[in-house]
Every structure is written in C-alpha cells, then in structure tokens.
Coordinates of C-alpha atoms in Angstrom, one line a residue:
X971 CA 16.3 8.0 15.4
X972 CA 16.8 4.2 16.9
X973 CA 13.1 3.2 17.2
X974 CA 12.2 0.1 18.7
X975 CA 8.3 0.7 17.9
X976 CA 6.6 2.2 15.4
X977 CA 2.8 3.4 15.6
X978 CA 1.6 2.9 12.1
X979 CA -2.0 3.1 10.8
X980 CA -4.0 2.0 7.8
X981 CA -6.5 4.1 6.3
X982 CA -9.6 2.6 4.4
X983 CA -11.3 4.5 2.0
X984 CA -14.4 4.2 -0.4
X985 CA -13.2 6.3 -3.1
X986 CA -14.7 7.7 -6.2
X987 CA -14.1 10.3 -8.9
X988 CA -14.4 13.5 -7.6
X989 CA -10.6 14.0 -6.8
X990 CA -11.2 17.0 -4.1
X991 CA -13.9 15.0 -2.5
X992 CA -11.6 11.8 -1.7
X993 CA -8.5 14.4 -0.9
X994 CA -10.8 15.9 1.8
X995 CA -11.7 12.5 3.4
X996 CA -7.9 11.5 3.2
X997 CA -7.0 14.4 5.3
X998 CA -9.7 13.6 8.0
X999 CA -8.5 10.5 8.2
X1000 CA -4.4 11.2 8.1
X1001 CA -5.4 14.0 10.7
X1002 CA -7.5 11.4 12.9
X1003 CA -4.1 9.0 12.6
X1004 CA -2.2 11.1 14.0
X1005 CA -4.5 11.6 16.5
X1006 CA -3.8 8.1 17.9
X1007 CA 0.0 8.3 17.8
X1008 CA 0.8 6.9 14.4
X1009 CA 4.3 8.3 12.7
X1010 CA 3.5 6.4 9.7
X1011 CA 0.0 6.2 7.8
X1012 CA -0.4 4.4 4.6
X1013 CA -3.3 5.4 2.2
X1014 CA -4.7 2.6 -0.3
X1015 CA -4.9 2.5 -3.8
X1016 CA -6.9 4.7 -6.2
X1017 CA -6.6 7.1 -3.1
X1018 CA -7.2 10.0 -5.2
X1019 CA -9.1 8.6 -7.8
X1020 CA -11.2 5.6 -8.7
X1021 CA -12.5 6.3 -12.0
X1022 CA -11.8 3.7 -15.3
X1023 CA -8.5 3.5 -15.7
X1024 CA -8.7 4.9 -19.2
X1025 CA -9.8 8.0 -17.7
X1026 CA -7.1 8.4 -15.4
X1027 CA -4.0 10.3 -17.4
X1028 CA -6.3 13.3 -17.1
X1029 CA -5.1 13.8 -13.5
X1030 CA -2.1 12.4 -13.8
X1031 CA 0.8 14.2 -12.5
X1032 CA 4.7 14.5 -13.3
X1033 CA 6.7 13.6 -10.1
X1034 CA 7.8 15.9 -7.5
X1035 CA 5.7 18.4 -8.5
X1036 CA 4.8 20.4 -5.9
X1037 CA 2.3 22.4 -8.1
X1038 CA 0.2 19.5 -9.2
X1039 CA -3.0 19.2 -6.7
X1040 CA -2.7 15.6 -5.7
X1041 CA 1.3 15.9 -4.6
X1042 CA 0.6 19.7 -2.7
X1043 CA -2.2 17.9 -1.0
X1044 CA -0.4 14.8 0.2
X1045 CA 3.0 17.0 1.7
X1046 CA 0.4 19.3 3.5
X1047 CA -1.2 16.3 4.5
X1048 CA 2.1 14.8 5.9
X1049 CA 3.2 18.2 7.4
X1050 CA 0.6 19.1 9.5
X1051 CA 0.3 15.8 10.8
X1052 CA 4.0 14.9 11.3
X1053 CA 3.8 11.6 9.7
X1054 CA 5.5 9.6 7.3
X1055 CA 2.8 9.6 4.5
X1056 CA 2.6 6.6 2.3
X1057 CA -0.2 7.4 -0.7
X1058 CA -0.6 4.0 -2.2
X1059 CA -1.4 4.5 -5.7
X1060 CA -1.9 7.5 -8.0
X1061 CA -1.6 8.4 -11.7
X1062 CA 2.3 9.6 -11.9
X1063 CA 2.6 10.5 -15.6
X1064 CA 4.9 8.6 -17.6
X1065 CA 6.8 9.1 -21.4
X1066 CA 2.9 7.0 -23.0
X1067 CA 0.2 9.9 -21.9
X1068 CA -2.6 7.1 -21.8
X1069 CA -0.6 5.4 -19.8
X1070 CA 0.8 6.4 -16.3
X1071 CA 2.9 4.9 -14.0
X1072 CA 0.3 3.7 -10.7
X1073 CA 2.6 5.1 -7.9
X1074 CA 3.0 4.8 -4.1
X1075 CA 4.4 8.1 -3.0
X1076 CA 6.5 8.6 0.1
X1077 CA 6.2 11.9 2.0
X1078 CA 8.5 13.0 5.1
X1079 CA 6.9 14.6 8.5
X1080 CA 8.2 17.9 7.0
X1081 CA 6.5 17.6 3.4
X1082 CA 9.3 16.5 1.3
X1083 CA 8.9 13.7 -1.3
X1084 CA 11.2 11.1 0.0
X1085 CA 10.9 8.2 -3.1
X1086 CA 8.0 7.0 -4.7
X1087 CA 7.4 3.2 -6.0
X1088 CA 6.2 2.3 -9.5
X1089 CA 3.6 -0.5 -9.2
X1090 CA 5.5 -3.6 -11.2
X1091 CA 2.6 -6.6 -11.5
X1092 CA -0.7 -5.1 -13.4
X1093 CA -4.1 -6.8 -13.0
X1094 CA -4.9 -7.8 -16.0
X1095 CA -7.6 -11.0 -15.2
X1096 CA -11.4 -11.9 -16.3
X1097 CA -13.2 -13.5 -13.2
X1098 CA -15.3 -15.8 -12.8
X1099 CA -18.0 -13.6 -11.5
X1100 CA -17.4 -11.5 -14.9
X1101 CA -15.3 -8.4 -13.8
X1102 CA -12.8 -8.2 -16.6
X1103 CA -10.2 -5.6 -15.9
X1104 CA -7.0 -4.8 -18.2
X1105 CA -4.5 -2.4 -16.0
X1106 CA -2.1 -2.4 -18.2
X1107 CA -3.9 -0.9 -20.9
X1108 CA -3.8 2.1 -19.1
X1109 CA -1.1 2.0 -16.9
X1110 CA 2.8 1.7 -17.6
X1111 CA 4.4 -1.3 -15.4
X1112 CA 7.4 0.0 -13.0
X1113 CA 10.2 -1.9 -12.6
X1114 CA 12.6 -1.0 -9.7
X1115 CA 12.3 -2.1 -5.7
X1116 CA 12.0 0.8 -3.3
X1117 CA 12.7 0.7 0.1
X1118 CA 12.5 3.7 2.9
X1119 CA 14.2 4.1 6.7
X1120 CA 12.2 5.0 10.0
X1121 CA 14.8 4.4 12.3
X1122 CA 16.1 0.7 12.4
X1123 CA 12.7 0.0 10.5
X1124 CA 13.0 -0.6 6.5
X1125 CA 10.4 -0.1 4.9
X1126 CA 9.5 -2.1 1.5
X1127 CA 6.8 -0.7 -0.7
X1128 CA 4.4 -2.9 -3.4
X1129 CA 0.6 -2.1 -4.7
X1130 CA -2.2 -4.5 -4.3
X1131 CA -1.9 -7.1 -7.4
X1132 CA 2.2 -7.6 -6.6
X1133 CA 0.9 -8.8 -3.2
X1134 CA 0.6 -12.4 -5.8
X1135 CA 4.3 -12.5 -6.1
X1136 CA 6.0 -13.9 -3.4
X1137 CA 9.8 -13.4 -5.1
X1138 CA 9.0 -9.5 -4.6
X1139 CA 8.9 -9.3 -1.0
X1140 CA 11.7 -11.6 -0.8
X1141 CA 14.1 -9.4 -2.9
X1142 CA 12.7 -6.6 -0.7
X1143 CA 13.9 -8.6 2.6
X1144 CA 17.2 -9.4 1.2
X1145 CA 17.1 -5.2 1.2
X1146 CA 16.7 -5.4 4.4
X1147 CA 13.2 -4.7 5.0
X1148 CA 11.2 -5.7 7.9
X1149 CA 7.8 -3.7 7.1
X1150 CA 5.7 -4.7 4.4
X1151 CA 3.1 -2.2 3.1
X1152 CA 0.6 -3.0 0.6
X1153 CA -2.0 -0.7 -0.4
X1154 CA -4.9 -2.0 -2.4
X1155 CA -8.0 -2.0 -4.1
X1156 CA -9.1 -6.0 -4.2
X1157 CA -12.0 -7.0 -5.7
X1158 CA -14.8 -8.6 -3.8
X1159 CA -14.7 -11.7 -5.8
X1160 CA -10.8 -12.4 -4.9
X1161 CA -10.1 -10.8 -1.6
X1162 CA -13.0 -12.3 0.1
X1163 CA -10.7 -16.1 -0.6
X1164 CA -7.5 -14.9 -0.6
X1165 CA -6.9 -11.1 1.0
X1166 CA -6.3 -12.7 4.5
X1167 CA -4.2 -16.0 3.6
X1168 CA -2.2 -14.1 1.3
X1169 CA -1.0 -11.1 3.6
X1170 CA -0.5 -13.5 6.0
X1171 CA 1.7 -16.0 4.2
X1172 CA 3.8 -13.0 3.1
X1173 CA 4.1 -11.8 6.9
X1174 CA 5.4 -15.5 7.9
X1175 CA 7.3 -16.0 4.9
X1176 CA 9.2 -12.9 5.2
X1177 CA 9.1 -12.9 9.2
X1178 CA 8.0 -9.0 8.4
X1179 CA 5.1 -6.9 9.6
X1180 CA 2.7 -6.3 6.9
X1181 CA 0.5 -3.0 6.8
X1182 CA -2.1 -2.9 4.0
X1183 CA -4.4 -0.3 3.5
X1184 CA -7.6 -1.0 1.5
X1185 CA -10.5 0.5 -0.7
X1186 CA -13.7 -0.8 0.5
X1187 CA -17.4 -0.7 -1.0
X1188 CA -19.1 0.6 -4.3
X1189 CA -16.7 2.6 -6.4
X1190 CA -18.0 3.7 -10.2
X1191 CA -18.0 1.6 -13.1
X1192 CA -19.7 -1.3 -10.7
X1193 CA -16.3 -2.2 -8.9
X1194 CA -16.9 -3.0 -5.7
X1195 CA -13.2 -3.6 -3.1
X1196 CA -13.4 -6.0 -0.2
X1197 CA -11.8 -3.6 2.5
X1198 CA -10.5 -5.3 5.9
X1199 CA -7.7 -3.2 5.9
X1200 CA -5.0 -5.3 8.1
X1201 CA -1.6 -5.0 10.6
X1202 CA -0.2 -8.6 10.4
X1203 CA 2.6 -9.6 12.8
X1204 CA 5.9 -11.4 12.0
X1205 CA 4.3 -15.0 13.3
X1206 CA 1.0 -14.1 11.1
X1207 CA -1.0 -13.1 13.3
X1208 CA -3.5 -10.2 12.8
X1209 CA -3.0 -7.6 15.1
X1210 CA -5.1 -4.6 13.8
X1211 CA -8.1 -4.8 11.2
X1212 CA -11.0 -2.6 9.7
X1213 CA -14.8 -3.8 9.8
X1214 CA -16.8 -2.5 6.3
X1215 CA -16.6 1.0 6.4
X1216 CA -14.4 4.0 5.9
X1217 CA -11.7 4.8 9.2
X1218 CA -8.2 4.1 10.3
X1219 CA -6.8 1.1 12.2
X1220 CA -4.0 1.2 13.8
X1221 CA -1.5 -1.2 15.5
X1222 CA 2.6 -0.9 17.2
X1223 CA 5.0 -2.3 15.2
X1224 CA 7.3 -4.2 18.2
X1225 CA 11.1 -4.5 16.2
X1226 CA 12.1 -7.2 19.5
X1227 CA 9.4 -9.1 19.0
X1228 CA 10.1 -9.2 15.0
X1229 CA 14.0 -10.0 16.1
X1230 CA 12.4 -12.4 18.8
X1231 CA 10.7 -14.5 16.0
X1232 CA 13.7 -14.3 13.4
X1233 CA 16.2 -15.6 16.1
X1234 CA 13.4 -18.4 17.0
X1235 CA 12.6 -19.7 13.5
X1236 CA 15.4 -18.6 11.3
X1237 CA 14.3 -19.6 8.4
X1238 CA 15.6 -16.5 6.1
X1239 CA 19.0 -17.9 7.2
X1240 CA 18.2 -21.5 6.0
X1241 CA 17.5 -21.1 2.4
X1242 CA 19.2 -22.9 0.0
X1243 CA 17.7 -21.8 -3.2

C-alpha cells in the first residue's frame, strides 16, 4: 500500500466516568470518521475514562486482551469502520496495580492490536490557577518509542504532556516518522497559551504533520480540557481544527507536499548537534 495521501481525523471528546457512556460516543464518532473518508482516526486521552487518576486501576486492563471491555470495544470499533484506530490513552495495567501504564493503543482495519505506546513524560505540576495534579502517583511512566506504517507514512505516537519535550519527536523522526499524533487532555489554564504554539513548533521543527486529538469541557473532579483538536501541516500551518464541542475534524495528509517542504528547507539534514 504506497499511499501518497492519507485522510486522517481527530476526534474530540468531553469525557467522564461512566466508561460505557464515553465508549458509545467514541463509536459514533469513529463511525461518523469514516464517514468522511478517514483510514486513520485518533481518539484523545482519558478516552475511556476521566475519573481521578487514583481511581483508575479499577478498569485497567492487561494488554491484548481481547476479553477486557475497553480493548473488545476499540477492535470492533476499528473493524467495522476499516480504520487504523489510534485510542490515545487508557489504563493498561502494569506489574504496581495502583499504578498503570497510560497507553495509546493501535488497532488495524481488521481488529488486530498492532502496538501500543506507554506514555513516557507524566504531569506532575501545581498551576498558577491552583489545579495541582500528580500523574505519576498513579500512573507508571513508559519508556520505549513506538512508531507504526500506513503505506510510505510512519507514524510516531506520544500522549499530551510529552508534547513538552521536543528531543522525543526528534528521536521519533530519526525513526523515520513523518506523522505526529498527540492525543491529549490539556488543561484550560495551559493549552489556552501554549496548545497552538507548541503543536506547531513541533510540526516545523520536525517538518511532520501533526494530528492531535483533544478532551474538551467539564470533566469530574473540576478539570476542565481546552479542546481545539488540530491537523497541523509540515510548514506549520493549521489545516483542520475543532470549535468547543464534541465532533471529528478531519484533514488529507499530502506526503509531496511534506517531501516538497523537506527538500525546500532541509533543515533535518543540517544539524550538527
């Protein structure tokens, strides 16, 4: 399969804590992707699940399990539609049971779990506007890169907070990636300053397209996301976003353009450290 452009699409979601209630919404909105031509549809974080993180080993689930309700749901989800399914973050369990892994799972157009990404960079930060959150307290860090083929597309996964860390989409370029995905949950308070500059700077810096799919709106525990769920271009420049509300965006992922601004400004050729 030598694809030259991908249809991808970015689901935003308001999720809570009723697990079958955001499952239900994610396949209305996988479905409605589809719908408009997209082979590959990212889901954001806490997809399944936005309750306190200390809550959340309750539904966590071992890997590959094709028994455990979140997993079944997401290959049906990905079957029926035909789609690449990127779930952006879910409670995977791991060896501490308080503690499990927050994973972005990969599912093929026939069901099959193809790799799955351990979240590496926890949010562990007390704002200014008072939110104090710990991730780690309740999450085990990851510590492996993950990429994933569509055709000449690479694929490089990462989970909302690593979107800080410019060295890991670099290592993920030197893989060979030219698609960035970043589901997320962003606070308010931060993404309303830095969501847009910092998807941005990691489109231009890597000379990759950049898919992030976001939470949006009141979530329990008084967390409230920022949304604007984004498509950014190789130059940086926005080519699909959401307005506040739940839905899908969705944008065509042009691999000659991306070659086109590489070969123009080849700056990934010109580094010296």
């Amino acid at each position: 399969m030598e694809l030259e452009a991908l249809r991808v699409a970015a689901v935003q979601l308001q999720s809570q804590d009723d697990v079958e209630q955001n499952l239900g919404t994610c396949r209305k909105l996988v479905a409605e992707a589809a719908e408009c031509g997209a082979k590959l549809v990212v889901l954001p974080e806490n997809f399944a699940y936005f309750g306190a993180d200390d809550t959340k080993h309750r539904i966590a689930e071992q890997l590959g399990d094709r028994a455990g309700k979140i997993q079944s749901a997401l290959a049906e989800m990905a079957e029926r539609a035909g789609v690449f399914l990127v779930a952006g973050g879910f409670p995977e369990a791991s060896s501490e049971r308080a503690r499990p892994f927050n994973s972005a799972l990969v599912f093929g157009p026939s069901g099959e779990l193809l790799t799955a990404y351990r979240k590496i960079h926890l949010f562990d930060v007390a704002l200014q506007d008072g939110t104090n959150l710990s991730e780690s307290a309740g999450t085990t860090p990851g510590s492996e890169l993950v990429t994933f083929e569509i055709g000449r597309f690479r694929v490089g996964l990462s989970i909302c907070y690593d979107l800080r860390f410019p060295e890991l989409y670099r290592k993920l370029v030197e893989r060979g990636a030219n698609v960035l995905l970043v589901p997320a949950a962003f606070t308010l308070h931060t993404g309303k300053d830095h969501w847009h500059a910092l998807l941005r700077a990691r489109a231009i810096e890597s000379q990759s397209f950049v898919i992030a799919a976001a939470q949006w709106g009141k979530h329990p525990r008084g967390r409230t996301t920022y949304g604007h769920s984004l498509v950014v271009d190789p130059w940086g420049t926005i080519i699909a976003e959401a307005s506040d509300q739940i839905g899908v965006v969705s944008a065509t992922l042009d691999l000659t353009y991306l070659e086109q601004v590489r070969a123009a400004v080849p700056c990934l050729n010109h580094r010296r450290i």
